[in-house]
Amino acid sequence: MAPLYDIMSADPHINPKTLQSQKIKLAMAVGESRYYKIKEIRPKHWHQTAKQCKFPDMGELLNEVANAVPGAIETVNKELPRGFPQAVSGPIFQALIRRARLLQQEL
């Protein structure tokens, strides 16, 4: 779960003047060629990592995660405290939706 934390922690801070999305890196590498930059990581790299760990059927898990995003966002949004900054939750939710769509397109 560490790579997901890395991604979500950066999303509210992405800004062309301060933190460019193409420069965001994970703390842990993914894939056989050790990809760190989020913009470069594709589903095939998760499959490679799963194979190295002898994890069965990564495709099914990736599909499940992508399909769960809308419901997860709805649940979390309902449970956020009143007045929670939209400047924090908005970019995270938007990025999750964007990444889930990309994931579904590439599976």
mmCIF file with all atom_site columns, C-alpha atoms in Angstrom:
data_model
loop_
_atom_site.group_PDB
_atom_site.id
_atom_site.type_symbol
_atom_site.label_atom_id
_atom_site.label_alt_id
_atom_site.label_comp_id
_atom_site.label_asym_id
_atom_site.label_entity_id
_atom_site.label_seq_id
_atom_site.pdbx_PDB_ins_code
_atom_site.Cartn_x
_atom_site.Cartn_y
_atom_site.Cartn_z
_atom_site.occupancy
_atom_site.B_iso_or_equiv
_atom_site.pdbx_formal_charge
_atom_site.auth_seq_id
_atom_site.auth_comp_id
_atom_site.auth_asym_id
_atom_site.auth_atom_id
_atom_site.pdbx_PDB_model_num
ATOM 1   C CA . MET A 1 1   ? 0.000   0.000   0.000   1.00 0.00 ? 1   MET A CA 1
ATOM 2   C CA . ALA A 1 2   ? 3.007   2.318   0.317   1.00 0.00 ? 2   ALA A CA 1
ATOM 3   C CA . PRO A 1 3   ? 2.962   3.297   -3.394  1.00 0.00 ? 3   PRO A CA 1
ATOM 4   C CA . LEU A 1 4   ? -0.687  4.387   -3.125  1.00 0.00 ? 4   LEU A CA 1
ATOM 5   C CA . TYR A 1 5   ? 0.146   6.534   -0.107  1.00 0.00 ? 5   TYR A CA 1
ATOM 6   C CA . ASP A 1 6   ? 2.986   8.182   -2.036  1.00 0.00 ? 6   ASP A CA 1
ATOM 7   C CA . ILE A 1 7   ? 0.650   9.061   -4.881  1.00 0.00 ? 7   ILE A CA 1
ATOM 8   C CA . MET A 1 8   ? -2.221  10.364  -2.774  1.00 0.00 ? 8   MET A CA 1
ATOM 9   C CA . SER A 1 9   ? 0.085   12.407  -0.543  1.00 0.00 ? 9   SER A CA 1
ATOM 10  C CA . ALA A 1 10  ? 1.419   14.304  -3.550  1.00 0.00 ? 10  ALA A CA 1
ATOM 11  C CA . ASP A 1 11  ? -1.840  14.943  -5.417  1.00 0.00 ? 11  ASP A CA 1
ATOM 12  C CA . PRO A 1 12  ? -3.001  18.038  -3.477  1.00 0.00 ? 12  PRO A CA 1
ATOM 13  C CA . HIS A 1 13  ? 0.394   19.664  -4.029  1.00 0.00 ? 13  HIS A CA 1
ATOM 14  C CA . ILE A 1 14  ? 0.733   19.213  -7.786  1.00 0.00 ? 14  ILE A CA 1
ATOM 15  C CA . ASN A 1 15  ? 1.245   22.587  -9.384  1.00 0.00 ? 15  ASN A CA 1
ATOM 16  C CA . PRO A 1 16  ? 3.371   23.520  -12.413 1.00 0.00 ? 16  PRO A CA 1
ATOM 17  C CA . LYS A 1 17  ? 5.193   26.158  -10.344 1.00 0.00 ? 17  LYS A CA 1
ATOM 18  C CA . THR A 1 18  ? 5.961   24.014  -7.291  1.00 0.00 ? 18  THR A CA 1
ATOM 19  C CA . LEU A 1 19  ? 5.481   20.276  -7.830  1.00 0.00 ? 19  LEU A CA 1
ATOM 20  C CA . GLN A 1 20  ? 5.232   18.973  -11.367 1.00 0.00 ? 20  GLN A CA 1
ATOM 21  C CA . SER A 1 21  ? 3.356   15.684  -11.786 1.00 0.00 ? 21  SER A CA 1
ATOM 22  C CA . GLN A 1 22  ? 6.002   14.200  -14.096 1.00 0.00 ? 22  GLN A CA 1
ATOM 23  C CA . LYS A 1 23  ? 8.579   14.509  -11.312 1.00 0.00 ? 23  LYS A CA 1
ATOM 24  C CA . ILE A 1 24  ? 6.625   12.694  -8.592  1.00 0.00 ? 24  ILE A CA 1
ATOM 25  C CA . LYS A 1 25  ? 8.327   9.470   -7.571  1.00 0.00 ? 25  LYS A CA 1
ATOM 26  C CA . LEU A 1 26  ? 7.323   6.514   -5.439  1.00 0.00 ? 26  LEU A CA 1
ATOM 27  C CA . ALA A 1 27  ? 9.385   5.491   -2.437  1.00 0.00 ? 27  ALA A CA 1
ATOM 28  C CA . MET A 1 28  ? 9.369   1.918   -3.820  1.00 0.00 ? 28  MET A CA 1
ATOM 29  C CA . ALA A 1 29  ? 10.138  0.897   -7.402  1.00 0.00 ? 29  ALA A CA 1
ATOM 30  C CA . VAL A 1 30  ? 7.628   -1.021  -9.514  1.00 0.00 ? 30  VAL A CA 1
ATOM 31  C CA . GLY A 1 31  ? 8.355   -3.421  -12.385 1.00 0.00 ? 31  GLY A CA 1
ATOM 32  C CA . GLU A 1 32  ? 11.369  -5.320  -13.634 1.00 0.00 ? 32  GLU A CA 1
ATOM 33  C CA . SER A 1 33  ? 13.173  -2.143  -14.699 1.00 0.00 ? 33  SER A CA 1
ATOM 34  C CA . ARG A 1 34  ? 12.435  -0.417  -11.391 1.00 0.00 ? 34  ARG A CA 1
ATOM 35  C CA . TYR A 1 35  ? 10.096  2.432   -12.285 1.00 0.00 ? 35  TYR A CA 1
ATOM 36  C CA . TYR A 1 36  ? 9.765   5.173   -9.670  1.00 0.00 ? 36  TYR A CA 1
ATOM 37  C CA . LYS A 1 37  ? 8.130   8.028   -11.576 1.00 0.00 ? 37  LYS A CA 1
ATOM 38  C CA . ILE A 1 38  ? 4.349   7.811   -11.349 1.00 0.00 ? 38  ILE A CA 1
ATOM 39  C CA . LYS A 1 39  ? 3.858   9.095   -14.906 1.00 0.00 ? 39  LYS A CA 1
ATOM 40  C CA . GLU A 1 40  ? 5.910   6.168   -16.259 1.00 0.00 ? 40  GLU A CA 1
ATOM 41  C CA . ILE A 1 41  ? 4.223   3.327   -14.351 1.00 0.00 ? 41  ILE A CA 1
ATOM 42  C CA . ARG A 1 42  ? 1.732   1.228   -16.314 1.00 0.00 ? 42  ARG A CA 1
ATOM 43  C CA . PRO A 1 43  ? -0.336  -1.843  -15.416 1.00 0.00 ? 43  PRO A CA 1
ATOM 44  C CA . LYS A 1 44  ? 2.305   -4.084  -16.984 1.00 0.00 ? 44  LYS A CA 1
ATOM 45  C CA . HIS A 1 45  ? 4.774   -2.894  -14.329 1.00 0.00 ? 45  HIS A CA 1
ATOM 46  C CA . TRP A 1 46  ? 2.367   -3.938  -11.559 1.00 0.00 ? 46  TRP A CA 1
ATOM 47  C CA . HIS A 1 47  ? 2.028   -7.318  -13.296 1.00 0.00 ? 47  HIS A CA 1
ATOM 48  C CA . GLN A 1 48  ? 5.818   -7.678  -13.354 1.00 0.00 ? 48  GLN A CA 1
ATOM 49  C CA . THR A 1 49  ? 6.086   -6.841  -9.664  1.00 0.00 ? 49  THR A CA 1
ATOM 50  C CA . ALA A 1 50  ? 3.297   -9.277  -8.819  1.00 0.00 ? 50  ALA A CA 1
ATOM 51  C CA . LYS A 1 51  ? 5.052   -12.022 -10.777 1.00 0.00 ? 51  LYS A CA 1
ATOM 52  C CA . GLN A 1 52  ? 8.304   -11.366 -8.911  1.00 0.00 ? 52  GLN A CA 1
ATOM 53  C CA . CYS A 1 53  ? 6.377   -11.710 -5.621  1.00 0.00 ? 53  CYS A CA 1
ATOM 54  C CA . LYS A 1 54  ? 4.527   -14.809 -6.872  1.00 0.00 ? 54  LYS A CA 1
ATOM 55  C CA . PHE A 1 55  ? 1.218   -12.962 -6.481  1.00 0.00 ? 55  PHE A CA 1
ATOM 56  C CA . PRO A 1 56  ? -1.557  -14.602 -8.521  1.00 0.00 ? 56  PRO A CA 1
ATOM 57  C CA . ASP A 1 57  ? -3.719  -12.768 -11.081 1.00 0.00 ? 57  ASP A CA 1
ATOM 58  C CA . MET A 1 58  ? -2.785  -9.132  -10.713 1.00 0.00 ? 58  MET A CA 1
ATOM 59  C CA . GLY A 1 59  ? -5.123  -8.242  -13.582 1.00 0.00 ? 59  GLY A CA 1
ATOM 60  C CA . GLU A 1 60  ? -8.174  -9.223  -11.557 1.00 0.00 ? 60  GLU A CA 1
ATOM 61  C CA . LEU A 1 61  ? -6.971  -7.145  -8.600  1.00 0.00 ? 61  LEU A CA 1
ATOM 62  C CA . LEU A 1 62  ? -6.196  -4.085  -10.737 1.00 0.00 ? 62  LEU A CA 1
ATOM 63  C CA . ASN A 1 63  ? -9.627  -4.311  -12.344 1.00 0.00 ? 63  ASN A CA 1
ATOM 64  C CA . GLU A 1 64  ? -11.265 -4.628  -8.924  1.00 0.00 ? 64  GLU A CA 1
ATOM 65  C CA . VAL A 1 65  ? -9.392  -1.587  -7.630  1.00 0.00 ? 65  VAL A CA 1
ATOM 66  C CA . ALA A 1 66  ? -10.285 0.517   -10.685 1.00 0.00 ? 66  ALA A CA 1
ATOM 67  C CA . ASN A 1 67  ? -13.960 -0.434  -10.423 1.00 0.00 ? 67  ASN A CA 1
ATOM 68  C CA . ALA A 1 68  ? -14.056 0.352   -6.692  1.00 0.00 ? 68  ALA A CA 1
ATOM 69  C CA . VAL A 1 69  ? -12.823 3.937   -7.086  1.00 0.00 ? 69  VAL A CA 1
ATOM 70  C CA . PRO A 1 70  ? -16.188 5.715   -7.578  1.00 0.00 ? 70  PRO A CA 1
ATOM 71  C CA . GLY A 1 71  ? -17.778 4.013   -4.576  1.00 0.00 ? 71  GLY A CA 1
ATOM 72  C CA . ALA A 1 72  ? -14.705 4.574   -2.422  1.00 0.00 ? 72  ALA A CA 1
ATOM 73  C CA . ILE A 1 73  ? -14.669 8.278   -3.274  1.00 0.00 ? 73  ILE A CA 1
ATOM 74  C CA . GLU A 1 74  ? -18.365 8.571   -2.437  1.00 0.00 ? 74  GLU A CA 1
ATOM 75  C CA . THR A 1 75  ? -17.888 6.803   0.905   1.00 0.00 ? 75  THR A CA 1
ATOM 76  C CA . VAL A 1 76  ? -14.858 8.847   1.900   1.00 0.00 ? 76  VAL A CA 1
ATOM 77  C CA . ASN A 1 77  ? -16.486 12.099  0.816   1.00 0.00 ? 77  ASN A CA 1
ATOM 78  C CA . LYS A 1 78  ? -19.496 11.379  3.057   1.00 0.00 ? 78  LYS A CA 1
ATOM 79  C CA . GLU A 1 79  ? -17.245 10.656  6.019   1.00 0.00 ? 79  GLU A CA 1
ATOM 80  C CA . LEU A 1 80  ? -15.001 13.703  5.732   1.00 0.00 ? 80  LEU A CA 1
ATOM 81  C CA . PRO A 1 81  ? -15.521 16.182  8.552   1.00 0.00 ? 81  PRO A CA 1
ATOM 82  C CA . ARG A 1 82  ? -17.635 19.229  7.828   1.00 0.00 ? 82  ARG A CA 1
ATOM 83  C CA . GLY A 1 83  ? -15.423 21.952  6.411   1.00 0.00 ? 83  GLY A CA 1
ATOM 84  C CA . PHE A 1 84  ? -12.697 19.568  5.228   1.00 0.00 ? 84  PHE A CA 1
ATOM 85  C CA . PRO A 1 85  ? -10.680 21.522  2.645   1.00 0.00 ? 85  PRO A CA 1
ATOM 86  C CA . GLN A 1 86  ? -11.781 20.875  -0.913  1.00 0.00 ? 86  GLN A CA 1
ATOM 87  C CA . ALA A 1 87  ? -8.259  21.917  -1.899  1.00 0.00 ? 87  ALA A CA 1
ATOM 88  C CA . VAL A 1 88  ? -7.049  18.667  -0.328  1.00 0.00 ? 88  VAL A CA 1
ATOM 89  C CA . SER A 1 89  ? -9.822  16.182  -1.142  1.00 0.00 ? 89  SER A CA 1
ATOM 90  C CA . GLY A 1 90  ? -10.638 17.500  -4.637  1.00 0.00 ? 90  GLY A CA 1
ATOM 91  C CA . PRO A 1 91  ? -7.261  16.845  -6.265  1.00 0.00 ? 91  PRO A CA 1
ATOM 92  C CA . ILE A 1 92  ? -7.047  13.403  -4.657  1.00 0.00 ? 92  ILE A CA 1
ATOM 93  C CA . PHE A 1 93  ? -10.519 12.415  -5.874  1.00 0.00 ? 93  PHE A CA 1
ATOM 94  C CA . GLN A 1 94  ? -9.914  13.812  -9.368  1.00 0.00 ? 94  GLN A CA 1
ATOM 95  C CA . ALA A 1 95  ? -6.589  12.015  -9.658  1.00 0.00 ? 95  ALA A CA 1
ATOM 96  C CA . LEU A 1 96  ? -8.111  8.733   -8.443  1.00 0.00 ? 96  LEU A CA 1
ATOM 97  C CA . ILE A 1 97  ? -10.819 8.946   -11.102 1.00 0.00 ? 97  ILE A CA 1
ATOM 98  C CA . ARG A 1 98  ? -8.287  9.815   -13.812 1.00 0.00 ? 98  ARG A CA 1
ATOM 99  C CA . ARG A 1 99  ? -5.965  6.968   -12.808 1.00 0.00 ? 99  ARG A CA 1
ATOM 100 C CA . ALA A 1 100 ? -8.822  4.456   -12.575 1.00 0.00 ? 100 ALA A CA 1
ATOM 101 C CA . ARG A 1 101 ? -9.880  5.338   -16.141 1.00 0.00 ? 101 ARG A CA 1
ATOM 102 C CA . LEU A 1 102 ? -6.322  4.951   -17.408 1.00 0.00 ? 102 LEU A CA 1
ATOM 103 C CA . LEU A 1 103 ? -6.011  1.649   -15.608 1.00 0.00 ? 103 LEU A CA 1
ATOM 104 C CA . GLN A 1 104 ? -9.231  0.330   -17.153 1.00 0.00 ? 104 GLN A CA 1
ATOM 105 C CA . GLN A 1 105 ? -8.111  1.423   -20.624 1.00 0.00 ? 105 GLN A CA 1
ATOM 106 C CA . GLU A 1 106 ? -4.805  -0.416  -20.315 1.00 0.00 ? 106 GLU A CA 1
ATOM 107 C CA . LEU A 1 107 ? -6.010  -3.667  -18.752 1.00 0.00 ? 107 LEU A CA 1
#
